[in-house]
Coordinates of N, CA and C in Angstrom, one line a residue:
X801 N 8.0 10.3 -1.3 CA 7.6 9.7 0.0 C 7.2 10.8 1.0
X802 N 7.9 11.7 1.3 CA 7.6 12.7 1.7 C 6.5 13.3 1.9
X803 N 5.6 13.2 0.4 CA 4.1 14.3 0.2 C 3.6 13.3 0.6
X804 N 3.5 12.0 0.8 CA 2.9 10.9 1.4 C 3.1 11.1 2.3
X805 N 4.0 11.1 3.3 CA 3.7 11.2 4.9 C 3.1 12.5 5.1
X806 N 3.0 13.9 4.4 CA 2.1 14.6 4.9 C 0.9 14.6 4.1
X807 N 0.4 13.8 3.3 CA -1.0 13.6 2.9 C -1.4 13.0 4.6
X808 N -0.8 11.8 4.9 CA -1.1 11.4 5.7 C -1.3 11.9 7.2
X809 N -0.2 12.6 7.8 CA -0.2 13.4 8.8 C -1.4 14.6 8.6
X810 N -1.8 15.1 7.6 CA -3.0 16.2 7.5 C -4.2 15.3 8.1
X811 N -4.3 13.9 7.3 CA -5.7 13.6 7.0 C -5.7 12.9 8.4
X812 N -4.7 13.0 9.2 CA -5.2 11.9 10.4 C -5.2 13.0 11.5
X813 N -4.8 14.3 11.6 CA -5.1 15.5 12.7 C -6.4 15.8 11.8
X814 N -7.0 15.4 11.1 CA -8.2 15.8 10.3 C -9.3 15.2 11.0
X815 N -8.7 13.6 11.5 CA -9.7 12.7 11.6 C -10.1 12.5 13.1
X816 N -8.8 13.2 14.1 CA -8.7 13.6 15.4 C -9.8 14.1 15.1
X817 N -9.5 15.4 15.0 CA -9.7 16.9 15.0 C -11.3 16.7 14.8
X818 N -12.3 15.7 13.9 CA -13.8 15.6 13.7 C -14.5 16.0 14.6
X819 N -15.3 17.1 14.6 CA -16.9 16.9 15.6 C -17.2 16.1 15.6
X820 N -18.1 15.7 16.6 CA -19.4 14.9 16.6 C -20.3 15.4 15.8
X821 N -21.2 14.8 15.3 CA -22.6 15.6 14.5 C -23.4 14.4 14.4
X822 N -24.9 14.9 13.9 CA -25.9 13.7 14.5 C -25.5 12.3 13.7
X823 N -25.9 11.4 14.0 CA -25.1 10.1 13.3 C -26.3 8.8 13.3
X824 N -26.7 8.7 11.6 CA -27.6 8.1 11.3 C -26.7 6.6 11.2
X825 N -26.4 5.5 11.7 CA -25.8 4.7 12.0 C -26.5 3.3 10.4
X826 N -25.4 2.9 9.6 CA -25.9 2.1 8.7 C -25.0 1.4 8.5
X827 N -25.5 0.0 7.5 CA -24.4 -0.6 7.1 C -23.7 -1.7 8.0
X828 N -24.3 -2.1 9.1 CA -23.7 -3.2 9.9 C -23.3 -4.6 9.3
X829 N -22.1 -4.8 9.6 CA -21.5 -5.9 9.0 C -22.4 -7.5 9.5
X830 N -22.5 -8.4 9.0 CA -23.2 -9.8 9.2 C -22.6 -10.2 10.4
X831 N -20.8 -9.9 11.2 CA -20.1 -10.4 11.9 C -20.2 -11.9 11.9
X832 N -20.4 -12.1 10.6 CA -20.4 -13.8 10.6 C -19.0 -14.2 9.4
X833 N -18.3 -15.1 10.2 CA -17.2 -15.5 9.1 C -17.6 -16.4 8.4
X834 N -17.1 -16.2 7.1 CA -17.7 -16.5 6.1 C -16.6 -17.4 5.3
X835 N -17.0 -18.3 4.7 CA -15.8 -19.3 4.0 C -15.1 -18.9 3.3
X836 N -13.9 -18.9 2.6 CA -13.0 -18.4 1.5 C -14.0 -18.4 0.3
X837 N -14.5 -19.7 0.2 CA -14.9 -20.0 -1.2 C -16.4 -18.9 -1.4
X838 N -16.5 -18.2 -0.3 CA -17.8 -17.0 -0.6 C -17.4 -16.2 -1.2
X839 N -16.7 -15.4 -1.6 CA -16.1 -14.1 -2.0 C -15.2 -14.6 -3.0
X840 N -15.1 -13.1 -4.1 CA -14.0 -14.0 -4.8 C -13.1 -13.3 -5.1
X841 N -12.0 -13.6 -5.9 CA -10.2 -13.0 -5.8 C -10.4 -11.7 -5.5
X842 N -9.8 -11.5 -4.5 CA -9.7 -9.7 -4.8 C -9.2 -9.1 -6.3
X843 N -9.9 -7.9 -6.8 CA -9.8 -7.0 -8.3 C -8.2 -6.9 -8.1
X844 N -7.2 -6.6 -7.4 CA -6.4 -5.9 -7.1 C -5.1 -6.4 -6.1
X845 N -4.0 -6.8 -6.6 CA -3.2 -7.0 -5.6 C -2.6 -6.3 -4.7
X846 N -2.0 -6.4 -3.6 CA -1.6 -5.7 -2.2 C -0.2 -5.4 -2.7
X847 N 0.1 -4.2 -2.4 CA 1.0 -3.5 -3.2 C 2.2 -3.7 -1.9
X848 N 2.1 -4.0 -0.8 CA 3.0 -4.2 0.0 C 2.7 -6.1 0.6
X849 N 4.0 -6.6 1.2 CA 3.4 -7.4 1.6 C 3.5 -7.1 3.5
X850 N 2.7 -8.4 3.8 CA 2.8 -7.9 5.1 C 3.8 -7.8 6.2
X851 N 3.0 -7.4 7.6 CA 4.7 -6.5 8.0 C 5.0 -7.9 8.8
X852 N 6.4 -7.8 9.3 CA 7.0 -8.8 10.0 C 6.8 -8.7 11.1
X853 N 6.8 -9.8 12.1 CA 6.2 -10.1 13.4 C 6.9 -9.4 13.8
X854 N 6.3 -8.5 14.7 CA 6.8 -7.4 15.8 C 7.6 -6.0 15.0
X855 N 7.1 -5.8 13.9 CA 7.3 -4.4 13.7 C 5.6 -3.5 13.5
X856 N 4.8 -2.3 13.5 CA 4.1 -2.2 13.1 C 4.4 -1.3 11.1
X857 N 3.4 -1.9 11.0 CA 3.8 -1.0 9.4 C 2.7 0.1 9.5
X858 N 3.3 0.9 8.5 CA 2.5 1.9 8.0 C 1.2 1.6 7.7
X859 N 0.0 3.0 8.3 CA -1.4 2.2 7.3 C -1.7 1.8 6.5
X860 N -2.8 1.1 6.6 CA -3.1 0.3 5.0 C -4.2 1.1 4.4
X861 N -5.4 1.7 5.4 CA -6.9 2.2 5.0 C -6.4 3.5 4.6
X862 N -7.2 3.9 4.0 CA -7.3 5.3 3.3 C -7.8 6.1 4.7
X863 N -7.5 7.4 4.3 CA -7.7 8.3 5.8 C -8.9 8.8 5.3
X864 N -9.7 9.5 6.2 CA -11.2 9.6 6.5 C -11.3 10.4 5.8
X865 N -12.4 10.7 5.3 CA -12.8 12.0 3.7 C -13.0 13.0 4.5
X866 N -12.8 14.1 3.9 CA -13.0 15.2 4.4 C -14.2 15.1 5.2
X867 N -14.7 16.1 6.2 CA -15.7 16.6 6.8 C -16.5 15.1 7.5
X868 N -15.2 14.1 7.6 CA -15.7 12.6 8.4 C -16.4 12.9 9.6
X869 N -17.7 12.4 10.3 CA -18.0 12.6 11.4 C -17.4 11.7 12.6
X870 N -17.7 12.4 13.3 CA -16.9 10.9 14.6 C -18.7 10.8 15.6
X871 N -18.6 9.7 16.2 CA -19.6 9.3 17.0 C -19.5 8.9 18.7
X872 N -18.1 9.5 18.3 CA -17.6 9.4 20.2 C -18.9 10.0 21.2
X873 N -18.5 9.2 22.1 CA -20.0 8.8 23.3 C -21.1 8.9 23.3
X874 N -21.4 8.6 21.2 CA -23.1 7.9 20.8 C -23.6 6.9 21.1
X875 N -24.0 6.8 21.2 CA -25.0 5.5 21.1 C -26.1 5.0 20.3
X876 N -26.1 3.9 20.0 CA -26.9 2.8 19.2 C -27.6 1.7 19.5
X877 N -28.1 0.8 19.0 CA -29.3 0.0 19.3 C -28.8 -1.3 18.0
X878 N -28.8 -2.5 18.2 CA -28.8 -3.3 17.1 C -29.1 -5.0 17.9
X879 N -30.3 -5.2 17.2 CA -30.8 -7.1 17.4 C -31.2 -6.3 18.4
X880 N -31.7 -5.3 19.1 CA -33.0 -5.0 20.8 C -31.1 -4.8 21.9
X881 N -30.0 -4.7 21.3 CA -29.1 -4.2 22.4 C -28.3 -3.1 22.4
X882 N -28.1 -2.4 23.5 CA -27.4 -0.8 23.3 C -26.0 -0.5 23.1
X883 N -25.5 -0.4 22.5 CA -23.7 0.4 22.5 C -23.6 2.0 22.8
X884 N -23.1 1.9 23.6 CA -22.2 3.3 23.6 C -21.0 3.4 23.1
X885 N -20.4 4.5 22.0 CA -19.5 4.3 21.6 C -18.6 5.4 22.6
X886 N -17.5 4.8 23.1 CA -16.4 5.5 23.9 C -16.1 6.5 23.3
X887 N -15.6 7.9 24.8 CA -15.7 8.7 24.0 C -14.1 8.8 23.3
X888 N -13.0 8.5 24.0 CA -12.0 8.5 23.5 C -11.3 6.6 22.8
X889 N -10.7 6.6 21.8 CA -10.2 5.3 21.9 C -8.7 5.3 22.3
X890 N -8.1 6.2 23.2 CA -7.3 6.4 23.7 C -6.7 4.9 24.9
X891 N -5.7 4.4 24.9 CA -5.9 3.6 25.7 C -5.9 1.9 25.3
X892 N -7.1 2.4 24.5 CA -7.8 0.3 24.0 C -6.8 -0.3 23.7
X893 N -7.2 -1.2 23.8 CA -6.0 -2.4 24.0 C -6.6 -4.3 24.2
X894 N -7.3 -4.6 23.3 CA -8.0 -5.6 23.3 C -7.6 -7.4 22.8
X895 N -7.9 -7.9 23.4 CA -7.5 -9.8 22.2 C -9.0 -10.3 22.4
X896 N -9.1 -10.5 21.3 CA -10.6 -11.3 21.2 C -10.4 -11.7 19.7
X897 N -11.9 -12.5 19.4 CA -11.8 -13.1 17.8 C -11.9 -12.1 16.8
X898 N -11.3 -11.8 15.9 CA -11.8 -11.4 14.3 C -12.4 -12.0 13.3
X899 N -13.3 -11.4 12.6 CA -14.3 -12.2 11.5 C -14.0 -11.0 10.3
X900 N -15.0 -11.3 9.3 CA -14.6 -10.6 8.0 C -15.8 -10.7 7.4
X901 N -16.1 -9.8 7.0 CA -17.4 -9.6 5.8 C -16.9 -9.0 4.6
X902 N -17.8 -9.5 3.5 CA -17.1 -9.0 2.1 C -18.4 -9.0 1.5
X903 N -18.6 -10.0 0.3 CA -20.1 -9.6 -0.9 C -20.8 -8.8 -0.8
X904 N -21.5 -9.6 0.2 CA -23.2 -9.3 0.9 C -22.9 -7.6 0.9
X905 N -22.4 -7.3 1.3 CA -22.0 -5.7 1.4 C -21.3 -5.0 0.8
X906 N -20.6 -5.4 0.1 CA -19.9 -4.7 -1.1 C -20.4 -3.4 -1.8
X907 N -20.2 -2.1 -1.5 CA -21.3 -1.0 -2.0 C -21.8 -0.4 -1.0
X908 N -22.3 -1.3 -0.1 CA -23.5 -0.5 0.6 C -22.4 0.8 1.4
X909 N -23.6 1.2 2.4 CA -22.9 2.5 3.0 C -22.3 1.7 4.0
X910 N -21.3 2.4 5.0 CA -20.8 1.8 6.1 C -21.6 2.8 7.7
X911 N -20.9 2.5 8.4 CA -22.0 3.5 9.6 C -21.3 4.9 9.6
X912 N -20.1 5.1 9.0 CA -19.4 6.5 8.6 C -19.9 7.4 7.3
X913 N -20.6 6.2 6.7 CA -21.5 7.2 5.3 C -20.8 6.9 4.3
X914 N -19.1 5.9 4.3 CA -18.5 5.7 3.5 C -19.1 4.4 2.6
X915 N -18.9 4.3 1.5 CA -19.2 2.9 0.5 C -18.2 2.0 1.1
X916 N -18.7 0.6 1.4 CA -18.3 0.1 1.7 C -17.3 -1.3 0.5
X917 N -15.5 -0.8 0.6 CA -14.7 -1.5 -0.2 C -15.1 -3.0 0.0
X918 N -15.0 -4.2 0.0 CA -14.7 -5.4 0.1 C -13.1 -5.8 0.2
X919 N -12.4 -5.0 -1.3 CA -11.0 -4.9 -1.7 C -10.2 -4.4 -0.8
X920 N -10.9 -3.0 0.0 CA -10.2 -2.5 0.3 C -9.3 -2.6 1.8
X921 N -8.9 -1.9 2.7 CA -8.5 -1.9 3.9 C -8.8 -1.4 5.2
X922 N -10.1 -2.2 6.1 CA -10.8 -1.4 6.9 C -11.4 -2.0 8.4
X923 N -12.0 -1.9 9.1 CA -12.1 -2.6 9.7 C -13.5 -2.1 10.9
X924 N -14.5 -2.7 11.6 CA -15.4 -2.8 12.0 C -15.5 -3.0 13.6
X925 N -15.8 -1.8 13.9 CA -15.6 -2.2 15.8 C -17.2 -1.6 16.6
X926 N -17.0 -2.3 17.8 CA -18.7 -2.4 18.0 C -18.7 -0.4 18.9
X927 N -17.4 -0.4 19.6 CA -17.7 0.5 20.8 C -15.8 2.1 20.1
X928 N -15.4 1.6 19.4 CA -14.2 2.3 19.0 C -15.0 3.6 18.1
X929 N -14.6 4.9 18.5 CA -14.8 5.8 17.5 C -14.6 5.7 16.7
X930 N -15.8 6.3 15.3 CA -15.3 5.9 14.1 C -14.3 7.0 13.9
X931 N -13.2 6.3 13.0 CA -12.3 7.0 12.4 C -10.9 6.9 13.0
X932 N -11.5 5.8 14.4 CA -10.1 5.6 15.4 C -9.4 4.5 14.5
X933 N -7.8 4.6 14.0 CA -6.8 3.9 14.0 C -6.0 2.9 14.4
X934 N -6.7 1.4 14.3 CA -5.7 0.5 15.3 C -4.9 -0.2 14.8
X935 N -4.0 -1.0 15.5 CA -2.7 -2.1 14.9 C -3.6 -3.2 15.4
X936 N -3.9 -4.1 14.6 CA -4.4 -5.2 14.6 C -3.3 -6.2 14.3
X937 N -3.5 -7.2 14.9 CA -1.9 -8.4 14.8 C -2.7 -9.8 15.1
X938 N -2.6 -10.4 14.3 CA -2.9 -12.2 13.6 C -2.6 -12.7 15.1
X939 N -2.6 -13.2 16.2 CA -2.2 -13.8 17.1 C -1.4 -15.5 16.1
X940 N -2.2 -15.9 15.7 CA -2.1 -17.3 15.1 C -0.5 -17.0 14.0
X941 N -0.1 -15.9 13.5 CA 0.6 -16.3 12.3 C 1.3 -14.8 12.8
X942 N 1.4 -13.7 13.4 CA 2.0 -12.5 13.4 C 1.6 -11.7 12.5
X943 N 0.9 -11.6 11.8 CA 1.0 -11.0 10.7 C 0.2 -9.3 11.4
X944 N 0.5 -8.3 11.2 CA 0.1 -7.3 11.7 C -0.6 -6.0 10.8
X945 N -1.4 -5.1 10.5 CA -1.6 -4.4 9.6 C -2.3 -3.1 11.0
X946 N -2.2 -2.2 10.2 CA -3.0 -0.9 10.8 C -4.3 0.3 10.1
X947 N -5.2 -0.1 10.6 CA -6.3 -0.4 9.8 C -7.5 1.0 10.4
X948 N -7.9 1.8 9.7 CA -9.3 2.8 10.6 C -10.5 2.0 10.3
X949 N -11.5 2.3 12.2 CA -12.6 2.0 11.9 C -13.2 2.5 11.2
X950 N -14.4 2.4 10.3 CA -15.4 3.2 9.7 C -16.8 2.2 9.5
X951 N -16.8 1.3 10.2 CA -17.7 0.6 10.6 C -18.5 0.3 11.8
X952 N -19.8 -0.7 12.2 CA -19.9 -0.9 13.2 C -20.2 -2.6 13.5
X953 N -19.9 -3.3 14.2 CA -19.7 -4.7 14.1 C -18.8 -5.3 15.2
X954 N -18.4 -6.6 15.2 CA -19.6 -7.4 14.6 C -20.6 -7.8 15.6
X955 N -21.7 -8.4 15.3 CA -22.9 -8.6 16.4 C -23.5 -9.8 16.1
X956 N -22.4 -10.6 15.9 CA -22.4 -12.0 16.0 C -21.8 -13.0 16.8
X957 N -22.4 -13.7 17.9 CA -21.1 -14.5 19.4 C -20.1 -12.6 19.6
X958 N -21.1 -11.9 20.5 CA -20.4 -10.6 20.6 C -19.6 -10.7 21.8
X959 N -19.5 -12.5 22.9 CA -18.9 -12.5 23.5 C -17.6 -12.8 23.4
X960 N -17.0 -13.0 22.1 CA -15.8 -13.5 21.8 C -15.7 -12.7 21.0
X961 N -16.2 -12.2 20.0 CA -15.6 -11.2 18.4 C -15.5 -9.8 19.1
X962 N -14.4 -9.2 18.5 CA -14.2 -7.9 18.7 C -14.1 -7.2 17.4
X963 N -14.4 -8.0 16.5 CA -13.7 -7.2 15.5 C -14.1 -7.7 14.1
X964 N -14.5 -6.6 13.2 CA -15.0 -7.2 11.3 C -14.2 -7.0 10.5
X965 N -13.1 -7.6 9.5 CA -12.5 -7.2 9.0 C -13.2 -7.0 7.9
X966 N -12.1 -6.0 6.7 CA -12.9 -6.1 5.2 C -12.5 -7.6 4.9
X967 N -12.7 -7.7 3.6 CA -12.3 -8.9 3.0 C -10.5 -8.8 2.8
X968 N -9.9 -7.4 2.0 CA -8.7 -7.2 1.4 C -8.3 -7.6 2.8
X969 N -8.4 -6.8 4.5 CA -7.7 -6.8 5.6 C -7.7 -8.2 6.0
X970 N -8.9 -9.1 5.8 CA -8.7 -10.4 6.4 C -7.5 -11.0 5.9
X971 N -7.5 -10.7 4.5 CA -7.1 -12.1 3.4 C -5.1 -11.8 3.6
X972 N -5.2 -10.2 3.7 CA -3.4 -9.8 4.0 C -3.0 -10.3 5.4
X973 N -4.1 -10.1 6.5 CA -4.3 -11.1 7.7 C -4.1 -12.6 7.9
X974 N -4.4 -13.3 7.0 CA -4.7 -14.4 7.1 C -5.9 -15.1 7.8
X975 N -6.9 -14.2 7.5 CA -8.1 -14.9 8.4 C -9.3 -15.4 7.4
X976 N -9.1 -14.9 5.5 CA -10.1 -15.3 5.1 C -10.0 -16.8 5.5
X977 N -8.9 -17.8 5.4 CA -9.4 -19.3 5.2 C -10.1 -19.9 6.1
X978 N -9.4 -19.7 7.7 CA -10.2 -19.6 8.7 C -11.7 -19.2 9.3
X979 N -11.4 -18.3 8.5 CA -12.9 -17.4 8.9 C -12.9 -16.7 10.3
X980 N -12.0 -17.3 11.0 CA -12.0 -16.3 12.2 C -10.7 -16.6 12.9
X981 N -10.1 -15.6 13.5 CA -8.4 -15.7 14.0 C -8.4 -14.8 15.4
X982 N -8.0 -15.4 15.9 CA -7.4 -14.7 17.1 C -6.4 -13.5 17.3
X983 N -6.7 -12.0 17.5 CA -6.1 -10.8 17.1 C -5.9 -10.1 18.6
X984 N -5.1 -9.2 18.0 CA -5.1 -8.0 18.8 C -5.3 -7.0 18.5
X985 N -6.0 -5.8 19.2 CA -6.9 -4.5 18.7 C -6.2 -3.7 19.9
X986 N -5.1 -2.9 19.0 CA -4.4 -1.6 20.2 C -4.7 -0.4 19.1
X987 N -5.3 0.5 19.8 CA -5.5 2.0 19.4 C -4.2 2.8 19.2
X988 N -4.0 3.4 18.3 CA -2.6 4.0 17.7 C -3.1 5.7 18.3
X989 N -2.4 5.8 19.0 CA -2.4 7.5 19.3 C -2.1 8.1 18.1
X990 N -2.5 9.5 18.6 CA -2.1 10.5 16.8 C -0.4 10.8 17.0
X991 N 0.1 10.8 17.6 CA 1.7 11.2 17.3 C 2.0 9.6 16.7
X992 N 1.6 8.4 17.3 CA 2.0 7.0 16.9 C 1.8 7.3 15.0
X993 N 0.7 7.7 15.0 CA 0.2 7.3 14.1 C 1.1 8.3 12.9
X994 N 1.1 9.6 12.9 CA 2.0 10.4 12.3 C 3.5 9.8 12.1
X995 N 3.8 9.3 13.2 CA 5.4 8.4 12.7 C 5.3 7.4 11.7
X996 N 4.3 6.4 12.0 CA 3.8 5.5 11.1 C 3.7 5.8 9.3
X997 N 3.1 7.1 9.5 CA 2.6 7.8 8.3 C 3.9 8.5 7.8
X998 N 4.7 9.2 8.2 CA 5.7 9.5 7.6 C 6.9 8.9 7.5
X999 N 6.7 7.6 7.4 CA 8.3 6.0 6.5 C 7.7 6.1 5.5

């Protein structure tokens, strides 16, 4: 457990620590929730279950690949409208709706250059640095997970969604059946995040 919490403590002063560098932006999620019956079982079961209301657990995403870029105070264009992405996600602290995308994109790139899991544990924010780490929490059911961006999304009713789950994050969330759940989006500082990583 040990070489696990510093796998993890390396790769997350790793993911601080990113330059900026130019950033060809791909892979935008549909931000549309999508019925249970679209997607099908996940390959793979969740090796933990989820965390109990009002504790946060340990990450669930895999930490950023080596040489990950960050896109702090870039900017973008999607449907003819602009984002800036903030330069720090220091602070954020959000409740708005969550949605989930899975098939349709299964494979493709993400806007970090990573393949994008379906299975896996991840999550899609319109204005959050990539590579920023938040605690995301089910309002509807408690259920809580802590998840890195490496997406960009969603850009669908952008006045209520804050947020694209994968499919694996929805489904341990409880938001595939729904298709969309009312969350909370708090940004995990890097010492937060290091404690997290080393239980």
């Amino acid at each position: 457990m040990a070489g696990t919490g510093r796998r993890w403590r390396a790769a997350s002063i790793a993911s601080v620590a990113a330059l900026a560098s130019g950033c060809t932006l791909v892979g935008y999620p549909s931000g549309e929730g999508a019925r249970a019956g679209d997607a099908p079982a996940p390959s793979r079961t969740a090796d933990r279950a989820p965390a109990a209301p009002g504790t946060t657990p340990p990450p669930r995403s895999t930490p950023a690949p080596p040489g990950a870029r960050s896109d702090a105070g870039f900017s973008y264009e999607v449907f003819g409208r602009r984002y800036r992405v903030l330069d720090s996600a220091w602070g954020y602290d959000e409740t708005g709706v969550a949605s989930w995308y899975g098939e349709a994109f299964h494979g493709r790139p993400t806007a970090s250059g990573e393949t994008y899991d379906m299975y896996g544990y991840s999550a899609a924010h319109r204005t959050l640095p990539l590579h920023s780490w938040v605690e995301v929490v089910n309002r509807d059911n408690g259920r809580r997970m802590v998840l890195r961006v490496n997406d960009r999304g969603p850009f669908a009713d952008t006045s209520r969604r804050i947020l694209d789950l994968s499919y694996g994050a929805a489904l341990e969330l409880g938001v595939v059946g729904p298709g969309l759940a009312e969350v909370q989006v708090r940004a995990l500082s890097p010492s937060e995040l290091e404690q997290l990583a080393s239980r």
